[in-house]
mmCIF file of C-alpha atoms in Angstrom:
data_model
loop_
_atom_site.group_PDB
_atom_site.id
_atom_site.type_symbol
_atom_site.label_atom_id
_atom_site.label_comp_id
_atom_site.label_asym_id
_atom_site.label_seq_id
_atom_site.Cartn_x
_atom_site.Cartn_y
_atom_site.Cartn_z
ATOM 1 C CA MET A 1125 -32.550 -6.221 2.651
ATOM 2 C CA ASN A 1126 -35.059 -4.321 0.538
ATOM 3 C CA GLU A 1127 -32.179 -2.878 -1.564
ATOM 4 C CA LEU A 1128 -30.935 -6.396 -2.330
ATOM 5 C CA GLN A 1129 -34.375 -7.398 -3.507
ATOM 6 C CA GLU A 1130 -34.564 -4.367 -5.769
ATOM 7 C CA LEU A 1131 -31.155 -5.196 -7.149
ATOM 8 C CA ALA A 1132 -32.104 -8.795 -7.795
ATOM 9 C CA THR A 1133 -35.196 -7.682 -9.804
ATOM 10 C CA ARG A 1134 -33.360 -5.127 -11.806
ATOM 11 C CA THR A 1135 -33.431 -6.019 -15.460
ATOM 12 C CA ILE A 1136 -30.627 -6.000 -18.148
ATOM 13 C CA LEU A 1137 -31.580 -7.030 -21.697
ATOM 14 C CA GLY A 1138 -34.879 -8.246 -20.380
ATOM 15 C CA ASN A 1139 -33.352 -10.490 -17.674
ATOM 16 C CA THR A 1140 -33.065 -10.005 -13.970
ATOM 17 C CA LEU A 1141 -29.712 -9.752 -12.248
ATOM 18 C CA GLN A 1142 -30.555 -13.033 -10.597
ATOM 19 C CA SER A 1143 -30.887 -14.682 -13.981
ATOM 20 C CA TRP A 1144 -27.622 -13.242 -15.177
ATOM 21 C CA GLY A 1145 -25.950 -14.372 -11.902
ATOM 22 C CA ILE A 1146 -27.159 -17.871 -12.466
ATOM 23 C CA ALA A 1147 -25.898 -17.857 -16.080
ATOM 24 C CA LEU A 1148 -22.519 -16.534 -14.896
ATOM 25 C CA ALA A 1149 -22.330 -19.220 -12.249
ATOM 26 C CA VAL A 1150 -23.178 -21.891 -14.784
ATOM 27 C CA PHE A 1151 -20.515 -20.519 -17.232
ATOM 28 C CA ALA A 1152 -17.893 -20.427 -14.482
ATOM 29 C CA LEU A 1153 -18.646 -23.918 -13.287
ATOM 30 C CA LEU A 1154 -18.677 -25.372 -16.791
ATOM 31 C CA LEU A 1155 -15.404 -23.516 -17.640
ATOM 32 C CA THR A 1156 -13.877 -25.227 -14.661
ATOM 33 C CA VAL A 1157 -15.522 -28.629 -15.073
ATOM 34 C CA LEU A 1158 -15.128 -29.243 -18.799
ATOM 35 C CA PRO A 1159 -11.341 -28.988 -18.955
ATOM 36 C CA LEU A 1160 -11.179 -31.194 -15.832
ATOM 37 C CA LEU A 1161 -13.462 -33.697 -17.544
ATOM 38 C CA ARG A 1162 -11.347 -33.641 -20.696
ATOM 39 C CA ALA A 1163 -8.236 -34.266 -18.563
ATOM 40 C CA ALA A 1164 -10.012 -37.067 -16.604
ATOM 41 C CA LEU A 1165 -11.053 -38.738 -19.763
ATOM 42 C CA ARG A 1166 -7.549 -38.502 -21.195
ATOM 43 C CA ASN A 1167 -6.019 -40.028 -18.057
ATOM 44 C CA ARG A 1168 -8.706 -42.795 -17.991
ATOM 45 C CA LEU A 1169 -7.894 -43.703 -21.506
ATOM 46 C CA LYS A 1170 -4.145 -43.798 -20.891
ATOM 47 C CA LYS A 1171 -4.732 -46.190 -18.047
ATOM 48 C CA LEU A 1172 -6.716 -48.825 -19.893
ATOM 49 C CA PRO A 1173 -5.075 -52.312 -20.077
ATOM 50 C CA PRO A 1174 -2.520 -52.550 -23.020
ATOM 51 C CA HIS A 1175 -3.980 -55.898 -24.132
ATOM 52 C CA GLN A 1176 -6.952 -54.067 -25.714
ATOM 53 C CA SER A 1177 -6.499 -52.697 -29.256
ATOM 54 C CA ALA A 1178 -4.429 -49.567 -28.954
ATOM 55 C CA ALA A 1179 -5.645 -47.832 -32.212
ATOM 56 C CA PRO A 1180 -9.075 -46.738 -30.994
ATOM 57 C CA LEU A 1181 -7.707 -45.604 -27.701
ATOM 58 C CA GLU A 1182 -4.903 -43.614 -29.278
ATOM 59 C CA THR A 1183 -7.404 -42.114 -31.717
ATOM 60 C CA ALA A 1184 -9.663 -41.050 -28.858
ATOM 61 C CA LEU A 1185 -6.696 -39.607 -27.103
ATOM 62 C CA VAL A 1186 -5.529 -37.600 -30.216
ATOM 63 C CA LEU A 1187 -9.120 -36.310 -30.668
ATOM 64 C CA LEU A 1188 -9.349 -35.328 -27.039
ATOM 65 C CA ALA A 1189 -5.972 -33.472 -27.314
ATOM 66 C CA SER A 1190 -7.266 -31.536 -30.359
ATOM 67 C CA THR A 1191 -10.331 -30.259 -28.574
ATOM 68 C CA THR A 1192 -9.730 -26.499 -28.318
ATOM 69 C CA ARG A 1193 -10.233 -24.228 -25.359
ATOM 70 C CA LEU A 1194 -12.356 -22.088 -27.567
ATOM 71 C CA PHE A 1195 -14.726 -24.945 -28.128
ATOM 72 C CA LEU A 1196 -14.978 -25.705 -24.388
ATOM 73 C CA ILE A 1197 -15.786 -21.879 -23.887
ATOM 74 C CA ALA A 1198 -18.392 -21.958 -26.618
ATOM 75 C CA VAL A 1199 -20.125 -25.005 -24.985
ATOM 76 C CA ALA A 1200 -19.972 -23.253 -21.657
ATOM 77 C CA VAL A 1201 -21.501 -20.005 -23.086
ATOM 78 C CA TRP A 1202 -24.187 -22.005 -24.925
ATOM 79 C CA LEU A 1203 -25.323 -23.789 -21.781
ATOM 80 C CA ALA A 1204 -25.065 -20.710 -19.585
ATOM 81 C CA LEU A 1205 -27.203 -18.708 -21.948
ATOM 82 C CA ARG A 1206 -30.021 -21.276 -21.557
ATOM 83 C CA TRP A 1207 -30.725 -19.431 -18.230
ATOM 84 C CA VAL A 1208 -31.440 -16.016 -19.932
ATOM 85 C CA HIS A 1209 -33.570 -14.866 -22.836
ATOM 86 C CA MET A 1210 -31.708 -12.787 -25.310
ATOM 87 C CA PRO A 1211 -33.259 -10.323 -27.732
ATOM 88 C CA ASN A 1212 -33.590 -11.790 -31.194
ATOM 89 C CA GLY A 1213 -30.812 -9.760 -32.829
ATOM 90 C CA ILE A 1214 -28.215 -10.578 -30.131
ATOM 91 C CA ASP A 1215 -29.341 -14.190 -29.922
ATOM 92 C CA ARG A 1216 -28.977 -14.568 -33.703
ATOM 93 C CA TYR A 1217 -25.301 -13.334 -33.617
ATOM 94 C CA ILE A 1218 -24.515 -15.511 -30.595
ATOM 95 C CA ASN A 1219 -25.934 -18.536 -32.428
ATOM 96 C CA ILE A 1220 -23.883 -17.717 -35.610
ATOM 97 C CA ALA A 1221 -20.749 -17.379 -33.473
ATOM 98 C CA LEU A 1222 -21.360 -20.642 -31.691
ATOM 99 C CA GLN A 1223 -22.019 -22.482 -34.992
ATOM 100 C CA VAL A 1224 -18.718 -21.145 -36.477
ATOM 101 C CA VAL A 1225 -16.873 -22.419 -33.392
ATOM 102 C CA ILE A 1226 -18.516 -25.818 -33.607
ATOM 103 C CA TRP A 1227 -17.898 -26.266 -37.235
ATOM 104 C CA LEU A 1228 -14.269 -25.263 -36.718
ATOM 105 C CA GLN A 1229 -13.812 -27.813 -34.060
ATOM 106 C CA LEU A 1230 -15.521 -30.501 -36.174
ATOM 107 C CA ALA A 1231 -13.170 -29.579 -39.054
ATOM 108 C CA LEU A 1232 -10.217 -29.910 -36.674
ATOM 109 C CA TRP A 1233 -11.415 -33.279 -35.337
ATOM 110 C CA GLY A 1234 -12.007 -34.437 -38.938
ATOM 111 C CA ALA A 1235 -8.476 -33.343 -40.090
ATOM 112 C CA THR A 1236 -6.910 -34.910 -37.086
ATOM 113 C CA LEU A 1237 -8.788 -38.209 -37.780
ATOM 114 C CA VAL A 1238 -7.819 -38.189 -41.478
ATOM 115 C CA ARG A 1239 -4.185 -37.489 -40.570
ATOM 116 C CA ARG A 1240 -4.330 -40.282 -38.138
ATOM 117 C CA LEU A 1241 -5.761 -42.669 -40.720
ATOM 118 C CA VAL A 1242 -3.157 -41.632 -43.315
ATOM 119 C CA ASP A 1243 -0.322 -42.105 -40.884
ATOM 120 C CA ALA A 1244 -1.651 -45.545 -40.014
ATOM 121 C CA ARG A 1245 -1.893 -46.435 -43.695
ATOM 122 C CA ARG A 1246 1.611 -45.321 -44.355
ATOM 123 C CA GLY A 1247 2.819 -47.463 -41.412
ATOM 124 C CA VAL A 1248 1.106 -50.524 -42.893
ATOM 125 C CA ALA A 1249 2.564 -49.810 -46.351
ATOM 126 C CA ALA A 1250 6.019 -49.261 -44.994
ATOM 127 C CA ALA A 1251 5.882 -52.473 -43.067
ATOM 128 C CA ALA A 1252 4.742 -54.432 -46.106
ATOM 129 C CA GLY A 1253 7.142 -52.825 -48.528
#
């Protein structure tokens, strides 16, 4: 029992193994829950009554479909790292990497939205012409 307490208080990068364990558990939980949440949202949107306007629902479905696994991993890492304190140098690089992933995902969502709007506009122009 004493050996387990010593192991739990051992530090790596200024954090106890217990803190790292909590961060790992949070990461694993989020990596499981976030894709399930995305799938549940997608299924929920598909099941909405058809009498509602389909355009916003279809747009939401397309944006959900374009959410990358890398983005979900980045969100899970970011939330898991809230449980540990990283040295400034490492923390800086992690923040830069997370920002790059977030901006890439935002760009993907923006391009998807623009493509959707252009396709909708073409459909209106083709129907009128």
